Short mmCIF file of C-alpha atoms in Angstrom, two decimals:
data_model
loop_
_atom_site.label_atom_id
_atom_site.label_comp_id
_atom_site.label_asym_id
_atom_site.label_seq_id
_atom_site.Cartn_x
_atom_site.Cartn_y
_atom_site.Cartn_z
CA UNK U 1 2.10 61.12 120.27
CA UNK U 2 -0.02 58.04 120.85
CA UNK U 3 1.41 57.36 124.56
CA UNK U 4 0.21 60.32 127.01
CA UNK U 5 3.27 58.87 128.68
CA UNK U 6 5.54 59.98 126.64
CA UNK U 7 4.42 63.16 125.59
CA UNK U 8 6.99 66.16 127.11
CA UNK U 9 4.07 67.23 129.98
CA UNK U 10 4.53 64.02 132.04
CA UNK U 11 8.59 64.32 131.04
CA UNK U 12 8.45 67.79 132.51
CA UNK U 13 6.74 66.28 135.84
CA UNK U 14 9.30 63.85 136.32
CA UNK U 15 12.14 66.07 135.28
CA UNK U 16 10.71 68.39 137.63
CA UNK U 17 10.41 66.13 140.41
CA UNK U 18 13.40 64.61 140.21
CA UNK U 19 15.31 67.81 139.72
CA UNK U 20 14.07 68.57 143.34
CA UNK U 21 14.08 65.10 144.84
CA UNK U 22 10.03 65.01 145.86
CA UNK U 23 6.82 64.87 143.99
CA UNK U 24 6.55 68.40 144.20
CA UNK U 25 4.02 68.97 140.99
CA UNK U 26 1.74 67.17 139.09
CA UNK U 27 1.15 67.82 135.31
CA UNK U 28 -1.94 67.22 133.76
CA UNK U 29 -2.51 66.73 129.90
CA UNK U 30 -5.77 67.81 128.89
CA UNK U 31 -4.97 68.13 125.04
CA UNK U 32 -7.66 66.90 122.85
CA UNK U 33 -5.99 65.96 119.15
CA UNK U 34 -7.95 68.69 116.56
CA UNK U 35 -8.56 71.11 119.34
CA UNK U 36 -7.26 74.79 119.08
CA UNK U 37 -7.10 77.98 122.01
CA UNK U 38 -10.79 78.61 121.38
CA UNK U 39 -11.73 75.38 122.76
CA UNK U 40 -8.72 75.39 125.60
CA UNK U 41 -10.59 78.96 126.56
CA UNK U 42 -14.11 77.32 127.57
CA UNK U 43 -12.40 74.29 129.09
CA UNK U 44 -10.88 76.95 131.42
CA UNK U 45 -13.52 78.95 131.61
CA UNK U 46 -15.99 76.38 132.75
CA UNK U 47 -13.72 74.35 134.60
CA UNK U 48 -13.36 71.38 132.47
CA UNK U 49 -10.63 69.80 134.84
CA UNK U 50 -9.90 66.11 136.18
CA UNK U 51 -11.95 65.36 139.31
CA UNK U 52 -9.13 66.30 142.09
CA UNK U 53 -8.88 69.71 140.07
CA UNK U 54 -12.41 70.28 140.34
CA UNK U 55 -13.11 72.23 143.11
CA UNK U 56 -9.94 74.47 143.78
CA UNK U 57 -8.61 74.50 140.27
CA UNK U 58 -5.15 74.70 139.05
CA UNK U 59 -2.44 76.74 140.01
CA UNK U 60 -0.46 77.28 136.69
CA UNK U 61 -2.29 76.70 133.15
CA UNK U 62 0.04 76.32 129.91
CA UNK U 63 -1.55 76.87 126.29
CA UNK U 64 0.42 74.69 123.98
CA UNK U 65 -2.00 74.74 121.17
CA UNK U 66 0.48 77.06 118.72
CA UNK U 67 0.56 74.24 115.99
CA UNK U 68 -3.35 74.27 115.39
CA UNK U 69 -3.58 77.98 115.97
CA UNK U 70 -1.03 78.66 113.18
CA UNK U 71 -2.93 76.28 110.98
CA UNK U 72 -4.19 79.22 107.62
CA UNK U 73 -7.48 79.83 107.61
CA UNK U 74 -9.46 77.38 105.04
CA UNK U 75 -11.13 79.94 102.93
CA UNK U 76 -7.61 81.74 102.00
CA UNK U 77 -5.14 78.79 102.10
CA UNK U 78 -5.86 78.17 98.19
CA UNK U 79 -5.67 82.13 97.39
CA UNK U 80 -2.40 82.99 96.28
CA UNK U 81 -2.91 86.85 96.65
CA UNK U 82 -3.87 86.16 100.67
CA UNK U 83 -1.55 87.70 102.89
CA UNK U 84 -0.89 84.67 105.03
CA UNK U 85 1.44 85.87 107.94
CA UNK U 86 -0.77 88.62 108.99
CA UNK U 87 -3.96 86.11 108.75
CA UNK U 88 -2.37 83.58 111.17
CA UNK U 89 -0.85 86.25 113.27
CA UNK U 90 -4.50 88.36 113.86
CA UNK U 91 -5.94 84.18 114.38
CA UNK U 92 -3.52 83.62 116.90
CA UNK U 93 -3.55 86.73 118.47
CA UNK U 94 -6.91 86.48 118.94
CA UNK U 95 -7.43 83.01 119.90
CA UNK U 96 -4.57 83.35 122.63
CA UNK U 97 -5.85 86.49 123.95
CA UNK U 98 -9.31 84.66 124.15
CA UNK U 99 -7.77 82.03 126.05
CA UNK U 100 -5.41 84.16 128.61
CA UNK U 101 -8.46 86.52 129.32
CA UNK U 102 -10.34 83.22 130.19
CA UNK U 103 -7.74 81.97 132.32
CA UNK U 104 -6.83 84.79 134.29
CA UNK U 105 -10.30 85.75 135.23
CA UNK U 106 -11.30 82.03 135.87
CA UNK U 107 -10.82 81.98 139.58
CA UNK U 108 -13.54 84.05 141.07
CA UNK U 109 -12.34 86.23 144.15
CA UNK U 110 -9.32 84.69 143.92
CA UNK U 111 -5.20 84.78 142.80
CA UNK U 112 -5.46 83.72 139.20
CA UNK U 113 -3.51 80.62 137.94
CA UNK U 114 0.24 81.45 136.08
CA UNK U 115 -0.17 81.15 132.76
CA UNK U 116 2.64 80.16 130.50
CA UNK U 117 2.60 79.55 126.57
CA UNK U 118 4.61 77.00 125.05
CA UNK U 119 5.30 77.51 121.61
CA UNK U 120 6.45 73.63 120.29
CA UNK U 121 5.49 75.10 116.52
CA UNK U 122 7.93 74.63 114.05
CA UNK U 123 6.06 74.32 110.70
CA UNK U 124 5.40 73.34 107.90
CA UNK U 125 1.95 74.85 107.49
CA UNK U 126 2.39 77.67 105.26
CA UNK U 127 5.62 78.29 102.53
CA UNK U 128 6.49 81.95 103.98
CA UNK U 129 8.98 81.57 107.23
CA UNK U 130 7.24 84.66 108.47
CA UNK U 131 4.02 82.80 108.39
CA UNK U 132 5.14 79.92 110.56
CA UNK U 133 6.66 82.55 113.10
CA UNK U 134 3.19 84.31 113.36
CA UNK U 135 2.07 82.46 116.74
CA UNK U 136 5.60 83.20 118.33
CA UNK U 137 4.94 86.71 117.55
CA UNK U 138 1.38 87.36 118.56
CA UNK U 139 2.48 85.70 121.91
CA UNK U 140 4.73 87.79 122.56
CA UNK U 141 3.19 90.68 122.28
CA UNK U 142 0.39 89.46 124.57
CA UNK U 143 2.95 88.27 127.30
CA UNK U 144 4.27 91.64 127.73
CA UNK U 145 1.14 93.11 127.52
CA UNK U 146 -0.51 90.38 130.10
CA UNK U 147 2.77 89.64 131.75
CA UNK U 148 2.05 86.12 131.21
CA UNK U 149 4.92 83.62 130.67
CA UNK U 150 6.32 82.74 127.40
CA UNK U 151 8.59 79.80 125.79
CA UNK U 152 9.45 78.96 122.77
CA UNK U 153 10.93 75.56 122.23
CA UNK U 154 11.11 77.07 118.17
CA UNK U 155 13.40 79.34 119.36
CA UNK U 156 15.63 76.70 121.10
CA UNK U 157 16.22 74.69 117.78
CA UNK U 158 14.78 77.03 114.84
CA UNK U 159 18.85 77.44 113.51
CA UNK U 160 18.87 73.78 113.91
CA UNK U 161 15.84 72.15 112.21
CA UNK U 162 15.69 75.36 109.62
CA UNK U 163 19.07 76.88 108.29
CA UNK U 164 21.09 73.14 109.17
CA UNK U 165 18.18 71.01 108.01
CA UNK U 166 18.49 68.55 111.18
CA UNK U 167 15.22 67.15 111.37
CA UNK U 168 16.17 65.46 115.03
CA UNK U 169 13.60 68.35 116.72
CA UNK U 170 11.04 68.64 113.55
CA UNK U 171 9.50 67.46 111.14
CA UNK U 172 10.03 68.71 107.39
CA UNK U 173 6.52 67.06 106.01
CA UNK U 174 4.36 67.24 109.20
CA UNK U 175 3.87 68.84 111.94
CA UNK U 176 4.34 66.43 114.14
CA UNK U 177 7.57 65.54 115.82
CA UNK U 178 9.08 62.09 117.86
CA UNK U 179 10.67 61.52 121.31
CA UNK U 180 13.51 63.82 121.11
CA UNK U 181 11.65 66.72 120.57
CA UNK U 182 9.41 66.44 123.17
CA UNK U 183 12.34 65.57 125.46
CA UNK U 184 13.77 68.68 124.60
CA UNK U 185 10.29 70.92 125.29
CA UNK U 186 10.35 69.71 128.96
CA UNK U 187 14.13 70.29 128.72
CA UNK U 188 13.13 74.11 127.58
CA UNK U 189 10.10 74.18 129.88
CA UNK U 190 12.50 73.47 133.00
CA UNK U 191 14.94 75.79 132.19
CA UNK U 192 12.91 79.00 131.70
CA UNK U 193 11.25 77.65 134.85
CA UNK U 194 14.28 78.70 136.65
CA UNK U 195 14.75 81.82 134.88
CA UNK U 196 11.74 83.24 135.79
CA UNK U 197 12.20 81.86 139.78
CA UNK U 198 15.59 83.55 139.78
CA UNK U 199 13.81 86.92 138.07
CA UNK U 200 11.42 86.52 140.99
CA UNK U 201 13.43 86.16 143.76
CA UNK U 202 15.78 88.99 142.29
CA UNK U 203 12.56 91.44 142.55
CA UNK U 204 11.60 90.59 145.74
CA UNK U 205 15.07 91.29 146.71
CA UNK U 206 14.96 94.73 145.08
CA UNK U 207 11.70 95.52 146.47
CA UNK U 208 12.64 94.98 149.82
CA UNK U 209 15.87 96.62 149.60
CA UNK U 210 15.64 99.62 147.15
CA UNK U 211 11.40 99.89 148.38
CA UNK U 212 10.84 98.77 144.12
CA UNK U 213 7.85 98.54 142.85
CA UNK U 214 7.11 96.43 139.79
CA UNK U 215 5.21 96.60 137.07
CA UNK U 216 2.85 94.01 137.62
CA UNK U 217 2.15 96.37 141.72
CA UNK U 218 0.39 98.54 138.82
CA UNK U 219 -1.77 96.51 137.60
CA UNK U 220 -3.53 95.87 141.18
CA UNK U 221 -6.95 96.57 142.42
CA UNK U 222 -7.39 96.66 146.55
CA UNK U 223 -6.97 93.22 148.04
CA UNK U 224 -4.34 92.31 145.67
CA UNK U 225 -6.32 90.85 142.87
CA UNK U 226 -5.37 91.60 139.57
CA UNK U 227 -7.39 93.53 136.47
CA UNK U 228 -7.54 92.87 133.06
CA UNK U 229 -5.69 95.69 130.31
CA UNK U 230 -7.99 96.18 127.80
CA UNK U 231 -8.02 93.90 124.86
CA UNK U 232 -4.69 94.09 122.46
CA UNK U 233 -6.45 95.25 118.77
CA UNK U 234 -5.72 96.94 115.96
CA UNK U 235 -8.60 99.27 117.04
CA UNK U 236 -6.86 99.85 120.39
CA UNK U 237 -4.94 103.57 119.27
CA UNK U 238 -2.09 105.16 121.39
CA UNK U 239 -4.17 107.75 122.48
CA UNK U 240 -6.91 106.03 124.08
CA UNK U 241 -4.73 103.37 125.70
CA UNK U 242 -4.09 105.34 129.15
CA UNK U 243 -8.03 105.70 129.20
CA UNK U 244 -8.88 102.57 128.25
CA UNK U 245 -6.69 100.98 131.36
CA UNK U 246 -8.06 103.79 133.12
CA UNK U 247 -11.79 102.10 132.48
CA UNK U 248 -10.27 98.62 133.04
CA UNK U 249 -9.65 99.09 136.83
CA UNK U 250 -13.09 100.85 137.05
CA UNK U 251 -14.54 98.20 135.77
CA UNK U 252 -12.67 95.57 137.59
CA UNK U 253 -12.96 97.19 140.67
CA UNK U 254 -16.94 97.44 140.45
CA UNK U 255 -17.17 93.55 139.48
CA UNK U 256 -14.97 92.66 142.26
CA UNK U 257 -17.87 94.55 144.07
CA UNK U 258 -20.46 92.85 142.46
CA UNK U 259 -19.40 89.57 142.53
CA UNK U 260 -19.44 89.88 146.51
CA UNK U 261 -15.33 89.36 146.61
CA UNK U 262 -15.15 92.37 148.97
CA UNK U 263 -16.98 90.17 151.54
CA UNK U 264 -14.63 87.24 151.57
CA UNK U 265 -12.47 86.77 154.37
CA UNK U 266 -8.53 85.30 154.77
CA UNK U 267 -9.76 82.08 155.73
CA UNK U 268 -12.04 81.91 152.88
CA UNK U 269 -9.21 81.52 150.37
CA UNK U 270 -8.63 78.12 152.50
CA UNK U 271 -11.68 76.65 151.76
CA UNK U 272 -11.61 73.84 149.08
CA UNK U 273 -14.54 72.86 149.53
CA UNK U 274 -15.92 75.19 147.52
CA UNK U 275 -17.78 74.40 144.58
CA UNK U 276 -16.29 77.81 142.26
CA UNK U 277 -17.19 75.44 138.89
CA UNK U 278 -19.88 77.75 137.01
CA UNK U 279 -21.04 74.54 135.43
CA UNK U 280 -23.49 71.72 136.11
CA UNK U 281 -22.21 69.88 133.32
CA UNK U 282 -18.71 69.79 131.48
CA UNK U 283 -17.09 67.39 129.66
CA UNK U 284 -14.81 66.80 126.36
CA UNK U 285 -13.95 63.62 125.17
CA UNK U 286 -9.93 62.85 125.95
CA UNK U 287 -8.29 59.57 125.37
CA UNK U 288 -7.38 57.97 128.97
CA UNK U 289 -9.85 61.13 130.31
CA UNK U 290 -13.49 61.09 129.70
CA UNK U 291 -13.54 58.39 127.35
CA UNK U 292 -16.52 56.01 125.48
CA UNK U 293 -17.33 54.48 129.00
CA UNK U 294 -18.17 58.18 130.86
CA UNK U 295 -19.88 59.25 127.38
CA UNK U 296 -22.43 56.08 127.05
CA UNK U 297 -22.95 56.31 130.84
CA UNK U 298 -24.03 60.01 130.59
CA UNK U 299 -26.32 59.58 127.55
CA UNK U 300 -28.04 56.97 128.57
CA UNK U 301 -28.59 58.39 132.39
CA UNK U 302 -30.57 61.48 130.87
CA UNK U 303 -32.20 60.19 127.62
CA UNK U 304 -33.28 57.98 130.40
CA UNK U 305 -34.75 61.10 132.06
CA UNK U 306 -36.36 62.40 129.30
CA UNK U 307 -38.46 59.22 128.30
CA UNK U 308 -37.15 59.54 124.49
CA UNK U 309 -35.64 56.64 123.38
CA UNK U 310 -31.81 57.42 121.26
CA UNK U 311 -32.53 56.44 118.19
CA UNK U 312 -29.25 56.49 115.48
CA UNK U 313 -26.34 57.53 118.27
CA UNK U 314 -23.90 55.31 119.72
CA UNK U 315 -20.40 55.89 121.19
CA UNK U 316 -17.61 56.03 119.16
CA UNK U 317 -14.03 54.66 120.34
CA UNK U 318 -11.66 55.91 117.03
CA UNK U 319 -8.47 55.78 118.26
CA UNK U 320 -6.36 56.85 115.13
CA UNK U 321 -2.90 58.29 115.07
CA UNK U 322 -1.56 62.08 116.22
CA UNK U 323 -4.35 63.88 116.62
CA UNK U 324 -6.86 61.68 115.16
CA UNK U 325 -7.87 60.44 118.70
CA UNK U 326 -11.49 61.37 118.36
CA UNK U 327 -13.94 59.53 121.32
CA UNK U 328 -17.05 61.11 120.71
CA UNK U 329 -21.15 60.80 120.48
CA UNK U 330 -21.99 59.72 116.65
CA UNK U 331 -25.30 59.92 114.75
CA UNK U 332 -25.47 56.75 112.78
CA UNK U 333 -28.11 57.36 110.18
CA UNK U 334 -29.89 60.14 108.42
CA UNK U 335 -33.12 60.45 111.18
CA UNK U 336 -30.71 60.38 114.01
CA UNK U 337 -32.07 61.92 117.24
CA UNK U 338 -31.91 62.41 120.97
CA UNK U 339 -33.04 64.00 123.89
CA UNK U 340 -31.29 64.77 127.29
CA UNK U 341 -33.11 65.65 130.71
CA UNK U 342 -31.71 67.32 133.39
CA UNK U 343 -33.99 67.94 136.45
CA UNK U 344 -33.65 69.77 139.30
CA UNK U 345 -30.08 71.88 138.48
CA UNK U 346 -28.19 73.05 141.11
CA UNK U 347 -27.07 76.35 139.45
CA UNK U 348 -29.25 79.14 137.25
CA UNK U 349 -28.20 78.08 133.55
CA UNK U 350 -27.62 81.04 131.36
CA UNK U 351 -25.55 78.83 128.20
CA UNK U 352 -25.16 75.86 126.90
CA UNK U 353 -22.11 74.69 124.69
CA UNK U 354 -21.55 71.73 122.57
CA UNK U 355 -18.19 70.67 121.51
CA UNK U 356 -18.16 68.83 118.07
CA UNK U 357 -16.08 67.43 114.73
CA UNK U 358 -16.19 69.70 111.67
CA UNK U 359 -14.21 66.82 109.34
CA UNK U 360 -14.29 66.22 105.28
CA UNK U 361 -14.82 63.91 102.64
CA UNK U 362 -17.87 62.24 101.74
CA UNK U 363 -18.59 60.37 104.74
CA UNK U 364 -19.46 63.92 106.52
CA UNK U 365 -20.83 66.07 103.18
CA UNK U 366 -24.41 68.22 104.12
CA UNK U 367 -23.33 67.30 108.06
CA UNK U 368 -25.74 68.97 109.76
CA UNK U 369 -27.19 68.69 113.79
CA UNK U 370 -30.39 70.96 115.04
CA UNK U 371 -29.52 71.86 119.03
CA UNK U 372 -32.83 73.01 120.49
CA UNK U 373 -32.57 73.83 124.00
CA UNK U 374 -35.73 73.78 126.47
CA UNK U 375 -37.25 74.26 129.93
CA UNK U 376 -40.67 72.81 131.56
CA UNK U 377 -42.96 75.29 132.39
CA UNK U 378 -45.56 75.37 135.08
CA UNK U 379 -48.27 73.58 132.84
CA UNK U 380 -45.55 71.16 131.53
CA UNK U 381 -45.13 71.90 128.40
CA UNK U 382 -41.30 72.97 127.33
CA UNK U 383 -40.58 76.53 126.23
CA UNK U 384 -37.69 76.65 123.89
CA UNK U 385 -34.68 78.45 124.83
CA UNK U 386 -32.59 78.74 122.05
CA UNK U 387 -32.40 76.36 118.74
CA UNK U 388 -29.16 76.50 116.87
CA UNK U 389 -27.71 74.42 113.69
CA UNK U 390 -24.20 73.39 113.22
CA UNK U 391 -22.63 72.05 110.26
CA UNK U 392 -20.54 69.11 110.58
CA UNK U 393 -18.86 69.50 107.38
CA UNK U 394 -15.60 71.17 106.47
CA UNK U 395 -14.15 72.41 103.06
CA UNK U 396 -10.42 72.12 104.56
CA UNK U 397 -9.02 68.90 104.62
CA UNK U 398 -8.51 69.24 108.21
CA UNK U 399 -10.15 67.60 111.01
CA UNK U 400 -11.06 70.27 113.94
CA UNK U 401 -12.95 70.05 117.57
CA UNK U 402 -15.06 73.53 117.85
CA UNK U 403 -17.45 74.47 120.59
CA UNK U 404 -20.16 76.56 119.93
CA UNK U 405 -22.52 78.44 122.74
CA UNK U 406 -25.90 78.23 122.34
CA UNK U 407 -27.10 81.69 123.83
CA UNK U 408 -30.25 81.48 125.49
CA UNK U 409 -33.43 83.67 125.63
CA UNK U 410 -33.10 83.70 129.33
CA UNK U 411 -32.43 82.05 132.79
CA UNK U 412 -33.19 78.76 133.12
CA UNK U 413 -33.56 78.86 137.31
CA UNK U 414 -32.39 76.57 139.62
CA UNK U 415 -34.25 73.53 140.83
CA UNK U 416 -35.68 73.79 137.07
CA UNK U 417 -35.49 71.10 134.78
CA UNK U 418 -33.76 71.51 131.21
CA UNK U 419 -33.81 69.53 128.10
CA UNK U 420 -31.69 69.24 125.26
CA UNK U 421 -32.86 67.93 121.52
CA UNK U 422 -30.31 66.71 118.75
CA UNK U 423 -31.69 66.03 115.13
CA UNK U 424 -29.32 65.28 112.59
CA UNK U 425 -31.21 67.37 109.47
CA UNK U 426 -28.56 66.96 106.90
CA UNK U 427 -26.46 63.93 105.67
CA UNK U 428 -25.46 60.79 107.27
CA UNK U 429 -23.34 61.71 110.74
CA UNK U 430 -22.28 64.50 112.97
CA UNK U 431 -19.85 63.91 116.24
CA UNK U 432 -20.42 65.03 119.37
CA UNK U 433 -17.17 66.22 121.67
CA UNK U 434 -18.23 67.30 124.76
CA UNK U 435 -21.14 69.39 126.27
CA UNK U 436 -21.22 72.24 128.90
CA UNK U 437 -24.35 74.01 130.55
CA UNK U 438 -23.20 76.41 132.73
CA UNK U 439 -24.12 79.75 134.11
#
């Protein structure tokens, strides 16, 4: 949907709000069109939130990327021997995990956001039904086994849109859907809301009177911060799980050690003024979010640095339909090339990630960007850190944002300076989404 308006997160703020007579939340829509749970889990990660966000974070996170993460994987779409539902359901499971692992273990020393998946996925990517009901059941096997929250708006009107053909809540050709439907997601969104209020207040009420203790007491480690299960596989057996949980809390316990949480006091959990963003940079290009204007502002501030002119990279402002809104850095010609310089960083940088287009057709054949990735030494010459190439170009006929890390040698230290080099070294463009340097 064009309108950020109009999409169901803002309709669930105001239904919310107005449900309860005061501006009691506020909903914020970080969707990027082409973006799946692998790049949700580093903008969660690293803190990729709106300025106000920033520096406590958010209190409840919702994945609602189920239509991209049911999308077949390119290289067996065309194979008509591929087993389809279980390649979509393994790619979702793992993408989702990915992104609840992130989430939960994103605030430091502290209570961990709610999560909550919405599944809005109703097809058609794939002809097997199964296939399209992969994501809904990889997420729920990962709720139960996270107790995370799940919804599934597919479940609300599946009988509708599939065995009566109504095509008021879906889309037969695309997976896209109008107003009504995403009416209908806040509508579904509210609603499980207050079941799972109602569940809670009905525990607490059992606790208190029966001296209950719930599942989730189990899953505690001293100072009532939660631990991570180990990951749901298909190498996980039945009986290594009670060991493997067993190891979990060990090693939960010992990082809540490490990480110096044992120190923190009551009053430090009231403190928002601190800076818990691993990051020094992190951004992604979002229509009415960091847009063309924050993008040309930031290039040109630390090519500035570096005293390398950009040569064949501009801004680009593409505002297409659905998910074709794709703001974003774009090498012009064939000897494109840039350098950033960031001096002095206020945090030890172990990573850096770049978010970029993989797109098709011949505009984008042999796409292909060289990240190198480089301190100053004492003598003042740069030591690389890590060089990487990423292609640009996709055989699917499917436009995608991905992030990759670039995994460095070592520790670039604090008060440091670091430099980043882009060279376009095959075909005529590449696209540039968003860029994160973090610890």
């Amino acid at each position: 949907m064009q309108n950020f308006n109009c999409a169901w997160p803002m309709r669930l703020q105001l239904l919310i709000n107005q449900f309860f007579d005061m501006d009691l939340v506020k909903v914020y829509n970080l969707g990027v069109g082409g973006t799946n749970s692998g790049v949700a889990s580093n903008m969660v990660k690293y803190w990729m939130y709106p300025t106000e966000l920033a520096k406590v974070g958010p209190d409840v996170v919702v994945n609602s990327y189920s239509t991209n993460d049911s999308l077949p994987p390119w290289d067996l779409k065309d194979d008509p021997n591929a087993d389809l539902v279980t390649a979509v359901l393994d790619q979702a499971r793992d993408g989702l995990q990915q992104f609840i692992r992130a989430a939960l273990t994103s605030n430091r020393c502290k209570v961990p956001p709610l999560v909550v998946h919405m599944d809005d996925y109703l097809g058609p990517q794939q002809d097997s039904l199964l296939g399209d009901m992969s994501y809904n059941t990889a997420m729920l096997q990962l709720a139960k086994w996270y107790d995370t929250f799940a919804i599934s708006y597919g479940e609300v009107v599946r009988d509708i849109a599939w065995l009566l053909g109504d095509s008021t809540f879906s889309n037969k050709k695309d997976v896209h859907f109008s107003n009504w439907a995403h009416q209908t997601i806040a509508w579904s969104f509210g609603f499980a809301s207050l079941e799972l209020l109602s569940t809670f207040c009905d525990d607490e009420f059992a606790r208190a009177v029966y001296n209950f203790t719930s599942t989730a007491e189990h899953n505690m480690i001293p100072n009532n911060h939660l631990y991570l299960p180990p990951p749901l596989t298909r190498e996980l057996l039945r009986k290594d799980v009670e060991e493997k949980h067993a190891e979990a809390l060990i090693s939960a316990q010992e990082s809540y050690v490490a990480m110096g949480c044992s120190n923190k006091t009551a009053g430090d959990d009231d403190n928002e003024l601190e800076d818990r963003s691993p990051c020094i940079v992190s951004w992604i290009a979002t229509p009415g979010g960091y847009g063309a204007p924050q993008i040309s502002h930031f290039m040109d501030r630390h090519s500035k640095n570096s005293g390398v002119p950009i040569q064949g990279w501009k801004t680009e402002n593409q505002l297409a339909e659905g998910w074709g809104n794709k703001i974003g850095w774009v090498a012009t010609q064939s000897d494109a090339t840039f350098t950033l310089q960031f001096d002095r960083i206020e945090k030890d940088v172990n990573s850096v990630t770049v978010f970029y287009l993989r797109s098709y057709g011949e505009k984008w054949d042999e796409s292909n960007a060289r990240f190198t990735v480089s301190t100053i030494d004492g003598n003042n010459h740069d030591k690389v850190m890590s060089t990487y190439d990423i292609a640009g170009f996709s055989e699917d006929r499917h436009s995608l944002t991905l992030s990759q890390e670039l995994k460095l040698s070592g520790t670039i230290g604090k008060g440091k300076s670091l430099r980043i080099k882009v060279d376009l070294i095959g075909g005529s463009t590449f696209k540039i989404m968003g860029l994160m340097i973090c610890t």
